[in-house]
Coordinates of C-alpha atoms in Angstrom, one line a residue:
Chain A
X1080 CA 21.3 12.2 -38.3
X1081 CA 17.8 10.9 -38.6
X1082 CA 17.7 8.5 -35.7
X1083 CA 14.2 7.4 -36.5
X1084 CA 15.5 5.8 -39.6
X1085 CA 18.4 4.3 -37.7
X1086 CA 16.6 3.0 -34.6
X1087 CA 14.9 -0.4 -34.9
X1088 CA 11.3 -0.3 -35.9
X1089 CA 10.1 -2.7 -33.3
X1090 CA 11.4 -0.7 -30.4
X1091 CA 10.1 2.6 -31.9
X1092 CA 6.7 1.1 -32.2
X1093 CA 6.5 0.5 -28.5
X1094 CA 5.1 3.5 -26.7
X1095 CA 6.7 5.0 -23.6
X1096 CA 4.7 4.4 -20.5
X1097 CA 2.0 7.1 -20.6
X1098 CA 2.4 8.2 -17.1
X1099 CA 6.0 9.3 -17.2
X1100 CA 4.8 12.9 -17.5
X1101 CA 2.7 12.4 -14.4
X1102 CA 5.7 11.3 -12.4
X1103 CA 7.7 14.2 -13.8
X1104 CA 4.9 16.5 -12.4
X1105 CA 5.0 14.7 -9.1
X1106 CA 8.8 15.3 -8.8
X1107 CA 8.2 19.0 -9.0
X1108 CA 5.9 18.8 -5.9
X1109 CA 8.0 17.8 -3.0
X1110 CA 5.1 18.2 -0.5
X1111 CA 2.9 15.8 -2.3
X1112 CA 1.8 12.6 -0.6
X1113 CA 2.4 9.7 -2.9
X1114 CA 0.4 6.5 -2.9
X1115 CA 1.8 6.0 -6.4
X1116 CA 5.0 4.0 -6.0
X1117 CA 5.1 0.3 -6.5
X1118 CA 7.5 -0.7 -3.8
X1119 CA 7.5 -1.5 0.0
X1120 CA 8.0 1.4 2.4
X1121 CA 10.1 -0.9 4.5
X1122 CA 13.9 -1.0 4.5
X1123 CA 15.5 -4.3 3.7
X1124 CA 15.8 -6.0 7.1
X1125 CA 19.1 -5.3 8.7
X1126 CA 20.3 -8.9 9.0
X1127 CA 19.9 -9.2 5.2
X1128 CA 21.7 -5.9 4.5
X1129 CA 24.4 -7.0 6.9
X1130 CA 24.9 -10.3 5.1
X1131 CA 25.5 -8.4 1.9
X1132 CA 28.0 -6.1 3.6
X1133 CA 29.7 -9.2 5.2
X1134 CA 30.1 -10.8 1.7
X1135 CA 31.8 -7.6 0.6
X1136 CA 34.1 -7.6 3.6
X1137 CA 35.1 -11.1 2.8
X1138 CA 35.9 -10.0 -0.8
X1139 CA 33.2 -12.0 -2.5
X1140 CA 33.2 -9.6 -5.5
X1141 CA 33.6 -11.9 -8.4
X1142 CA 31.1 -13.3 -10.9
X1143 CA 29.1 -16.2 -9.7
X1144 CA 27.9 -19.2 -11.8
X1145 CA 25.7 -18.0 -14.6
X1146 CA 22.6 -19.5 -13.1
X1147 CA 23.5 -18.1 -9.6
X1148 CA 25.2 -19.2 -6.4
X1149 CA 24.7 -22.9 -5.7
X1150 CA 23.8 -21.9 -2.1
X1151 CA 21.2 -19.5 -3.3
X1152 CA 19.6 -21.9 -5.8
X1153 CA 19.3 -24.5 -3.1
X1154 CA 17.7 -22.0 -0.8
X1155 CA 15.3 -20.9 -3.5
X1156 CA 14.2 -24.6 -3.9
X1157 CA 13.9 -25.0 -0.2
X1158 CA 11.8 -21.9 0.0
X1159 CA 9.5 -22.9 -2.8
X1160 CA 8.9 -26.3 -1.1
X1161 CA 8.5 -24.8 2.3
X1162 CA 6.2 -21.9 1.5
X1163 CA 4.3 -23.1 -1.6
X1164 CA 4.7 -26.8 -1.9
X1165 CA 6.6 -26.6 -5.2
X1166 CA 9.4 -29.1 -5.9
X1167 CA 12.3 -27.9 -8.2
X1168 CA 15.8 -29.2 -8.8
X1169 CA 18.2 -26.5 -7.9
X1170 CA 20.7 -27.5 -10.6
X1171 CA 18.5 -27.8 -13.7
X1172 CA 15.3 -26.1 -12.9
X1173 CA 16.4 -22.9 -11.1
X1174 CA 17.8 -19.6 -12.5
X1175 CA 18.7 -16.5 -10.5
X1176 CA 17.9 -13.3 -12.5
X1177 CA 18.1 -9.6 -12.2
X1178 CA 14.7 -9.1 -10.6
X1179 CA 11.6 -10.9 -11.6
X1180 CA 11.6 -8.7 -14.7
X1181 CA 14.6 -10.3 -16.3
X1182 CA 13.0 -13.7 -15.7
X1183 CA 9.9 -12.6 -17.5
X1184 CA 11.9 -11.3 -20.4
X1185 CA 14.0 -14.5 -20.6
X1186 CA 10.9 -16.7 -20.4
X1187 CA 9.2 -14.9 -23.3
X1188 CA 12.4 -14.8 -25.4
X1189 CA 13.1 -18.5 -24.8
X1190 CA 9.6 -19.5 -26.0
X1191 CA 8.4 -17.1 -28.7
X1192 CA 8.8 -17.6 -32.4
X1193 CA 7.9 -14.5 -34.5
X1194 CA 4.1 -14.0 -34.8
X1195 CA 3.2 -16.3 -31.8
X1196 CA 0.8 -14.9 -29.4
X1197 CA 1.2 -14.0 -25.7
X1198 CA -2.1 -13.7 -23.8
X1199 CA -1.9 -10.9 -21.3
X1200 CA -4.7 -10.3 -18.8
X1201 CA -5.2 -6.6 -18.0
X1202 CA -5.2 -4.5 -15.9
X1203 CA -1.7 -5.7 -15.1
X1204 CA 1.9 -4.7 -14.7
X1205 CA 3.1 -2.8 -17.7
X1206 CA 6.0 -4.9 -19.0
X1207 CA 4.3 -8.0 -20.5
X1208 CA 3.2 -6.6 -23.9
X1209 CA 6.4 -4.7 -24.6
X1210 CA 8.5 -7.7 -23.8
X1211 CA 6.4 -9.9 -26.0
X1212 CA 6.7 -7.4 -28.8
X1213 CA 10.5 -7.1 -28.5
X1214 CA 10.7 -10.9 -28.8
X1215 CA 8.6 -10.8 -32.0
X1216 CA 5.5 -12.0 -30.3
X1217 CA 2.0 -10.6 -30.5
X1218 CA 0.3 -9.6 -27.3
X1219 CA -3.3 -10.6 -27.0
X1220 CA -5.1 -8.6 -24.3
X1221 CA -7.8 -10.2 -22.1
X1222 CA -9.7 -7.6 -20.1
X1223 CA -10.5 -8.9 -16.6
X1224 CA -13.6 -7.6 -14.8
X1225 CA -14.3 -6.0 -11.5
X1226 CA -17.4 -8.2 -11.1
X1227 CA -15.0 -11.3 -11.3
X1228 CA -12.7 -9.7 -8.7
X1229 CA -10.3 -9.1 -11.6
X1230 CA -9.6 -12.9 -11.9
X1231 CA -9.0 -14.4 -15.3
X1232 CA -11.9 -16.8 -16.1
X1233 CA -11.7 -20.0 -18.1
X1234 CA -14.2 -18.5 -20.6
X1235 CA -12.1 -15.4 -21.1
X1236 CA -9.1 -17.5 -21.6
X1237 CA -10.8 -19.9 -24.0
X1238 CA -12.0 -17.0 -26.1
X1239 CA -8.5 -15.6 -26.4
X1240 CA -6.7 -18.8 -27.5
X1241 CA -5.9 -19.3 -31.2
X1242 CA -3.6 -21.8 -32.9
X1243 CA -0.8 -19.2 -32.5
X1244 CA -1.1 -18.9 -28.7
X1245 CA 2.2 -19.8 -27.1
X1246 CA 2.2 -18.2 -23.6
X1247 CA -0.4 -17.2 -21.0
X1248 CA 1.0 -14.6 -18.6
X1249 CA -0.6 -15.1 -15.2
X1250 CA 0.1 -12.0 -13.1
X1251 CA -1.3 -12.9 -9.7
X1252 CA -1.4 -11.6 -7.0
X1253 CA -2.1 -8.7 -9.3
X1254 CA -0.5 -5.3 -9.6
X1255 CA -2.6 -3.0 -9.8
X1256 CA -5.9 -4.6 -8.8
X1257 CA -4.9 -6.6 -5.8
X1258 CA -6.8 -9.5 -7.3
X1259 CA -5.7 -13.1 -6.6
X1260 CA -6.3 -16.5 -8.2
X1261 CA -7.4 -19.2 -5.7
X1262 CA -7.0 -22.9 -6.2
X1263 CA -10.5 -23.4 -7.8
X1264 CA -9.8 -20.5 -10.2
X1265 CA -6.5 -22.0 -11.2
X1266 CA -8.1 -25.5 -11.6
X1267 CA -10.5 -23.9 -14.2
X1268 CA -7.6 -22.3 -16.1
X1269 CA -5.6 -25.6 -15.9
X1270 CA -8.6 -27.4 -17.4
X1271 CA -8.3 -25.2 -20.5
X1272 CA -4.6 -25.6 -20.8
X1273 CA -3.9 -29.3 -20.1
X1274 CA -3.3 -31.1 -23.4
X1275 CA -2.2 -27.9 -25.2
X1276 CA 1.3 -26.6 -25.9
X1277 CA 0.6 -23.3 -24.2
X1278 CA 3.0 -22.4 -21.5
X1279 CA 2.1 -20.4 -18.4
X1280 CA 4.4 -17.6 -17.4
X1281 CA 3.3 -17.2 -13.8
X1282 CA 4.5 -13.9 -12.3
X1283 CA 4.4 -14.6 -8.6
X1284 CA 6.4 -11.6 -7.4
X1285 CA 3.7 -10.8 -4.9
X1286 CA 3.2 -14.4 -3.8
X1287 CA 4.0 -13.6 -0.1
X1288 CA 1.6 -10.7 0.0
X1289 CA -1.8 -12.2 0.3
X1290 CA -4.2 -11.6 3.2
X1291 CA -6.0 -14.3 5.0
X1292 CA -5.4 -16.8 2.2
X1293 CA -2.1 -18.4 1.1
X1294 CA -1.0 -17.8 -2.5
X1295 CA -1.4 -20.9 -4.7
X1296 CA 0.9 -21.4 -7.6
X1297 CA -0.6 -22.8 -10.8
X1298 CA 2.5 -25.0 -11.0
X1299 CA 1.1 -26.9 -8.0
X1300 CA -2.1 -27.8 -9.9
X1301 CA -2.2 -31.3 -11.5
X1302 CA -0.5 -31.4 -14.9
X1303 CA 0.6 -27.8 -14.8
X1304 CA 4.2 -28.0 -13.5
X1305 CA 5.5 -29.2 -16.9
X1306 CA 3.8 -26.2 -18.6
X1307 CA 4.7 -23.4 -16.2
X1308 CA 7.5 -21.1 -15.6
X1309 CA 7.3 -19.7 -12.1
X1310 CA 8.8 -16.2 -11.7
X1311 CA 9.6 -15.0 -8.2
X1312 CA 11.8 -12.4 -6.6
X1313 CA 13.1 -10.7 -3.5
X1314 CA 11.8 -7.2 -4.1
X1315 CA 8.4 -7.5 -2.6
X1316 CA 8.8 -10.4 -0.1
X1317 CA 11.9 -8.9 1.6
X1318 CA 11.7 -5.2 0.6
X1319 CA 14.8 -5.6 -1.6
X1320 CA 13.7 -3.7 -4.7
X1321 CA 17.0 -2.0 -5.3
X1322 CA 19.0 -5.2 -5.0
X1323 CA 17.5 -6.3 -8.3
X1324 CA 17.2 -10.0 -7.6
X1325 CA 14.7 -12.5 -8.8
X1326 CA 14.5 -16.1 -10.1
X1327 CA 12.7 -18.5 -12.3
X1328 CA 11.7 -22.1 -11.7
X1329 CA 10.5 -24.3 -14.5
X1330 CA 11.1 -27.4 -16.7
X1331 CA 14.8 -28.1 -17.2
X1332 CA 14.8 -27.7 -21.1
X1333 CA 13.3 -24.2 -20.7
X1334 CA 15.5 -23.1 -17.8
X1335 CA 18.4 -24.3 -19.9
X1336 CA 17.6 -22.0 -22.8
X1337 CA 16.7 -19.1 -20.5
X1338 CA 20.1 -19.6 -18.8
X1339 CA 21.8 -19.4 -22.2
X1340 CA 20.3 -16.0 -23.0
X1341 CA 21.1 -14.8 -19.5
X1342 CA 24.7 -16.1 -19.9
X1343 CA 25.2 -13.9 -23.0
X1344 CA 23.2 -10.9 -22.0
X1345 CA 23.8 -10.6 -18.3
X1346 CA 26.5 -13.1 -17.2
X1347 CA 25.1 -13.4 -13.6
X1348 CA 23.0 -11.6 -11.1
X1349 CA 24.9 -9.2 -8.8
X1350 CA 27.0 -11.2 -6.4
X1351 CA 26.4 -9.0 -3.3
X1352 CA 22.7 -9.3 -3.8
X1353 CA 22.9 -13.0 -4.1
X1354 CA 24.7 -13.4 -0.7
X1355 CA 22.2 -11.1 0.9
X1356 CA 19.4 -13.2 -0.7
X1357 CA 20.7 -16.4 0.8
X1358 CA 20.3 -14.8 4.3
X1359 CA 16.9 -13.6 3.4
X1360 CA 15.6 -17.1 2.5
X1361 CA 17.3 -18.8 5.4
X1362 CA 16.2 -16.5 8.2
X1363 CA 13.6 -14.1 6.7
X1364 CA 10.3 -15.9 7.1
X1365 CA 9.6 -13.9 10.3
X1366 CA 10.2 -10.7 8.5
X1367 CA 7.6 -11.7 6.0
X1368 CA 5.0 -12.6 8.5
X1369 CA 5.4 -9.3 10.3
X1370 CA 5.3 -7.3 7.1
X1371 CA 2.2 -9.1 5.9
X1372 CA 0.4 -8.5 9.1
X1373 CA 1.2 -4.8 8.9
X1374 CA 0.2 -4.5 5.2
X1375 CA -3.0 -6.5 6.0
X1376 CA -4.0 -3.9 8.6
X1377 CA -3.3 -0.9 6.3
X1378 CA -5.3 -2.7 3.5
X1379 CA -8.3 -3.0 5.7
X1380 CA -7.9 0.6 6.7
X1381 CA -7.6 2.1 3.3
X1382 CA -10.5 0.0 1.9
X1383 CA -12.8 1.1 4.8
X1384 CA -11.8 4.7 4.2
X1385 CA -12.4 4.7 0.5
X1386 CA -15.8 3.1 1.0
X1387 CA -16.6 5.8 3.6
X1388 CA -15.8 8.4 0.9
X1389 CA -18.4 6.7 -1.2
X1390 CA -16.1 5.1 -3.8
X1391 CA -16.5 1.5 -4.8
X1392 CA -13.4 -0.3 -3.7
X1393 CA -13.0 -3.9 -4.6
X1394 CA -11.7 -6.1 -1.7
X1395 CA -8.1 -6.5 -2.8
X1396 CA -6.7 -9.7 -1.4
X1397 CA -3.1 -9.5 -2.6
X1398 CA -0.1 -7.3 -3.4
X1399 CA -0.2 -3.9 -1.7
X1400 CA -2.6 -2.0 -3.9
X1401 CA -6.2 -1.1 -3.8
X1402 CA -8.0 -0.2 -7.0
X1403 CA -11.0 2.1 -6.2
X1404 CA -13.5 2.9 -8.9
X1405 CA -13.7 6.6 -9.7
X1406 CA -16.4 6.5 -12.4
X1407 CA -18.8 8.3 -10.2
X1408 CA -16.7 11.5 -10.5
X1409 CA -17.3 11.6 -14.3
X1410 CA -13.5 12.0 -14.7
X1411 CA -11.3 9.7 -16.7
X1412 CA -8.7 8.0 -14.5
X1413 CA -5.9 10.2 -16.0
X1414 CA -7.9 13.4 -15.3
X1415 CA -8.7 12.2 -11.8
X1416 CA -5.0 11.5 -11.0
X1417 CA -3.7 14.7 -12.5
X1418 CA -6.4 17.0 -10.9
X1419 CA -6.0 15.2 -7.6
X1420 CA -2.2 15.8 -7.7
X1421 CA -2.6 19.5 -8.8
X1422 CA -5.4 20.4 -6.5
X1423 CA -4.7 18.3 -3.4
X1424 CA -1.1 17.2 -3.8
X1425 CA -1.9 13.5 -3.6
X1426 CA -0.4 11.1 -6.2
X1427 CA -2.3 8.0 -7.3
X1428 CA -1.8 6.1 -10.6
X1429 CA -4.4 6.2 -13.3
X1430 CA -5.8 2.7 -13.9
X1431 CA -5.5 3.2 -17.6
X1432 CA -1.7 3.0 -17.2
X1433 CA -2.2 -0.7 -16.7
X1434 CA -4.3 -1.3 -19.9
X1435 CA -7.5 0.1 -21.3
X1436 CA -9.6 -2.0 -18.9
X1437 CA -8.1 -0.1 -16.0
X1438 CA -10.0 3.1 -17.1
X1439 CA -12.3 4.3 -14.4
X1440 CA -10.0 3.1 -11.6
X1441 CA -6.9 4.5 -9.9
X1442 CA -4.2 2.5 -8.2
X1443 CA -3.3 3.4 -4.6
X1444 CA -0.4 1.8 -2.9
X1445 CA -0.9 1.3 0.8
X1446 CA 2.8 0.5 1.5
X1447 CA 2.9 4.0 3.0
X1448 CA 2.7 5.2 6.6
X1449 CA -0.7 5.3 8.3
X1450 CA -0.2 9.0 8.7
X1451 CA 0.3 9.5 5.0
X1452 CA -2.6 7.2 4.1
X1453 CA -4.9 9.1 6.5
X1454 CA -3.8 12.5 5.2
X1455 CA -4.1 11.3 1.6
X1456 CA -7.6 10.0 2.2
X1457 CA -8.7 13.2 3.9
X1458 CA -7.5 15.1 0.8
X1459 CA -9.2 12.7 -1.6
X1460 CA -12.3 13.3 0.5
X1461 CA -12.0 17.1 -0.1
X1462 CA -11.3 16.5 -3.8
X1463 CA -14.4 14.4 -4.2
X1464 CA -16.6 17.1 -2.6
X1465 CA -15.6 19.4 -5.4
X1466 CA -15.8 16.9 -8.2
X1467 CA -18.8 14.7 -7.5
X1468 CA -20.8 14.4 -10.6
Chain B
X493 CA -6.4 -8.7 22.2
X494 CA -2.7 -8.9 21.4
X495 CA -3.1 -7.0 18.1
X496 CA -4.4 -3.8 19.8
X497 CA -1.4 -3.9 22.1
X498 CA 1.0 -4.3 19.1
X499 CA -0.6 -1.4 17.3
X500 CA -0.4 0.9 20.4
X501 CA 3.1 -0.2 21.2
X502 CA 4.1 1.2 17.8
X503 CA 1.9 4.3 17.9
X504 CA 0.2 5.3 21.1
X505 CA -1.8 8.1 19.4
X506 CA -3.9 5.8 17.2
X507 CA -7.6 6.6 17.6
X508 CA -10.2 4.0 18.4
X509 CA -11.6 4.4 14.9
X510 CA -8.2 3.9 13.3
X511 CA -7.6 0.8 15.3
X512 CA -11.0 -0.6 14.5
X513 CA -10.4 0.0 10.7
X514 CA -6.9 -1.5 10.9
X515 CA -8.1 -4.6 12.7
X516 CA -11.4 -5.0 10.8
X517 CA -13.3 -4.6 14.0
X518 CA -15.8 -2.0 15.2
X519 CA -15.2 0.9 17.5
X520 CA -17.3 -0.4 20.4
X521 CA -15.3 -3.6 20.5
X522 CA -12.0 -1.8 20.4
X523 CA -12.9 0.8 23.1
X524 CA -14.3 -1.9 25.4
X525 CA -11.1 -3.9 25.0
X526 CA -9.0 -0.8 25.6
X527 CA -10.9 -0.1 28.8
X528 CA -10.4 -3.6 30.0
X529 CA -6.7 -3.5 29.2
X530 CA -6.4 -0.3 31.1
X531 CA -8.4 -1.6 34.1
X532 CA -6.2 -4.7 34.2
X533 CA -3.1 -2.5 34.1
X534 CA -1.9 -4.3 31.0
X535 CA -1.8 -0.8 29.4
X536 CA -0.1 1.4 32.0
X537 CA 0.0 4.7 30.2
X538 CA 0.6 6.6 26.9
X539 CA 3.7 8.8 26.6
X540 CA 5.7 10.6 23.9
X541 CA 9.3 9.8 23.1
X542 CA 11.2 13.1 23.3
X543 CA 14.7 13.9 22.3
X544 CA 15.4 16.5 25.0
X545 CA 18.8 17.2 23.4
X546 CA 17.0 19.0 20.7
X547 CA 15.4 21.4 23.2
X548 CA 16.8 24.0 25.6
X549 CA 15.8 21.8 28.4
X550 CA 18.9 20.3 30.0
X551 CA 18.4 16.6 30.9
X552 CA 21.0 14.2 32.2
X553 CA 20.4 10.5 32.4
X554 CA 22.5 8.0 34.3
X555 CA 22.4 4.3 34.9
X556 CA 23.4 3.3 38.4
X557 CA 24.5 -0.2 39.1
X558 CA 23.5 -1.0 42.6
X559 CA 24.7 -4.0 44.6
X560 CA 22.4 -5.0 47.4
X561 CA 22.8 -7.1 50.5
X562 CA 19.6 -9.0 50.5
X563 CA 17.5 -8.6 53.7
X564 CA 16.4 -11.7 55.5
X565 CA 12.9 -12.7 54.4
X566 CA 12.5 -9.7 52.0
X567 CA 15.1 -10.3 49.3
X568 CA 15.5 -7.3 47.1
X569 CA 11.9 -6.0 47.3
X570 CA 12.3 -3.8 50.3
X571 CA 15.3 -2.1 48.9
X572 CA 13.7 -1.7 45.5
X573 CA 10.7 -0.1 47.1
X574 CA 12.8 2.4 49.0
X575 CA 14.5 3.3 45.7
X576 CA 11.6 3.6 43.3
X577 CA 9.7 6.0 45.4
X578 CA 12.2 8.8 44.5
X579 CA 10.7 10.7 41.6
X580 CA 14.2 11.2 40.2
X581 CA 14.2 7.4 39.5
X582 CA 12.8 6.9 36.0
X583 CA 13.2 3.2 35.8
X584 CA 14.3 0.4 38.1
X585 CA 15.1 -3.2 37.2
X586 CA 16.2 -6.2 39.1
X587 CA 19.1 -7.7 37.1
X588 CA 20.9 -11.0 36.8
X589 CA 24.7 -10.9 36.6
X590 CA 27.3 -8.7 38.3
X591 CA 25.0 -6.3 40.1
X592 CA 21.4 -6.4 41.4
X593 CA 19.5 -3.3 40.7
X594 CA 19.7 -1.1 37.6
X595 CA 18.5 2.4 38.4
X596 CA 17.8 4.9 35.7
X597 CA 18.1 8.4 37.1
X598 CA 17.1 11.7 35.4
X599 CA 18.4 15.0 36.6
X600 CA 19.2 18.5 35.2
X601 CA 23.0 18.2 35.7
X602 CA 25.6 15.6 36.3
X603 CA 26.3 17.2 39.7
X604 CA 22.6 16.9 40.6
X605 CA 22.6 13.2 39.7
X606 CA 25.9 12.5 41.5
X607 CA 24.6 14.3 44.6
X608 CA 21.4 12.3 44.5
X609 CA 23.4 9.0 44.4
X610 CA 25.7 10.1 47.3
X611 CA 23.1 11.5 49.6
X612 CA 19.9 9.5 48.8
X613 CA 20.7 6.3 47.0
X614 CA 23.9 5.0 48.6
X615 CA 22.7 5.5 52.2
X616 CA 19.6 3.3 51.6
X617 CA 19.8 0.4 54.0
X618 CA 20.9 -2.7 52.2
X619 CA 22.7 -0.9 49.4
X620 CA 26.2 -2.3 49.4
X621 CA 27.7 -0.3 46.6
X622 CA 26.8 1.9 43.6
X623 CA 28.5 2.6 40.2
X624 CA 27.2 5.6 38.2
X625 CA 27.4 5.7 34.4
X626 CA 26.2 8.8 32.6
X627 CA 24.5 8.4 29.2
X628 CA 26.3 10.6 26.7
X629 CA 24.2 10.1 23.7
X630 CA 21.0 8.3 22.8
X631 CA 21.1 6.4 19.5
X632 CA 17.9 4.5 19.9
X633 CA 15.1 4.2 22.5
X634 CA 12.0 2.0 22.5
X635 CA 12.7 1.0 18.9
X636 CA 13.0 4.6 17.7
X637 CA 16.2 6.1 16.3
X638 CA 17.3 9.3 18.0
X639 CA 20.6 10.3 16.7
X640 CA 20.3 10.1 12.9
X641 CA 18.4 12.2 10.4
X642 CA 17.3 10.0 7.5
X643 CA 19.2 10.7 4.4
X644 CA 17.1 11.5 1.4
X645 CA 17.5 8.7 -1.2
X646 CA 17.3 9.4 -4.9
X647 CA 14.4 7.2 -6.0
X648 CA 13.0 6.0 -9.3
X649 CA 9.3 6.0 -9.9
X650 CA 8.4 2.6 -11.1
X651 CA 5.1 0.9 -11.6

């Protein structure tokens, strides 16, 4: 059978992530040090795991409400108020999803008519454009700049807006750059959007991971709550990647339609994960503080070391990535990453995986042990000696 | 500087340079602070955590519950002092509850430990009674797991 004729055109037009072959190579090198993964090196705190186990012991193994456990939705709203000053109604403005990723997909699908445009700042996480395309939307890429600390500026946004613009994706704190948007930056963006029908899809999965400054949600800026979907999740804040649990907060009419898609496509998020998540939000604040202090130290460490090696390294203020510039080597970011892996057995991710504007950079995750970071940086130092242009 | 202590408590082998980079400080400031903490006996030493069971070296550890008849005017201090001078005594704590002193003893064999209790510890003036408990297996010590090998987890490579 000719499956190319059978498979849908839209899905076939979307390319596979370009670095799959890179990860395949990495898998054949068990001794390699990886600064390439996008997840915490912490285990889920035991009290959270234990709450999941306890729910199983009690036999809580059935579906929950489509939108998620009442208890959990209440806790999510308490959490948003407590930690970010956001007010949401647990009943009509809150939806529990399978990771932040599902919430992004639902938000886009609930809003997009065919041909409408989704503005995606890049370098950023890889899912936004494909999700927009699958929903019939058209991604419009805005390239953020190192000299602007990879923030989205009002001018860049204004230049990207057309009469077809429906969604602005706001991926901050940003994977892979570590860039954040502060209150003033968000005010400037809000100024452009107020009075339009453009919705913001604010991917705040890294909201807890900022260093020295608290994350500000654009939904807390005047006039923006009504035009913002806030996406959050448990993966990064509580080291719960494998539990696959996230959520969306937003205006009731939008959450209602998102819940409808979720109801048909997913039914409900995993029950065990939801019970564990209740515990995380009730008693997990201290876990977060401890983790952030630890990541903050490793962040300073890795930035200092990259600079000592002579690489420009932007002062990342969020997430757990640094994004050093490797242009001085004369290598493309893909060449750099592949040669580094082959020659020194260190895995970093080419910046180009996160959009064309990531070319010339590599992403290094510092959610790794200090010993690994140290050894990786020593090896990168040796690599640079042989490849300096 | 509490943060230096927290770093060292987790990893006593950190270098001054590493600590300075982690804390966003300079090496001079960190080494000055370290010296001060050592001089003030806030930092008392740097040791390795060793799982002796994985070596050929036989080590037996026991916890001895000691009940003490307090001495007039001296409380438990005099008795404690008599006990902690023995180099076989690894740790000594004054306890609340059903007994008074917890003595951690290290020896090569159970017999050696038992003999020490009978001939050295029990006769100490003021010691009313002892109860010896041998440690059979260490699961965790000073926050570090001893017994388990981490299982390799199949992982996805996600961005």
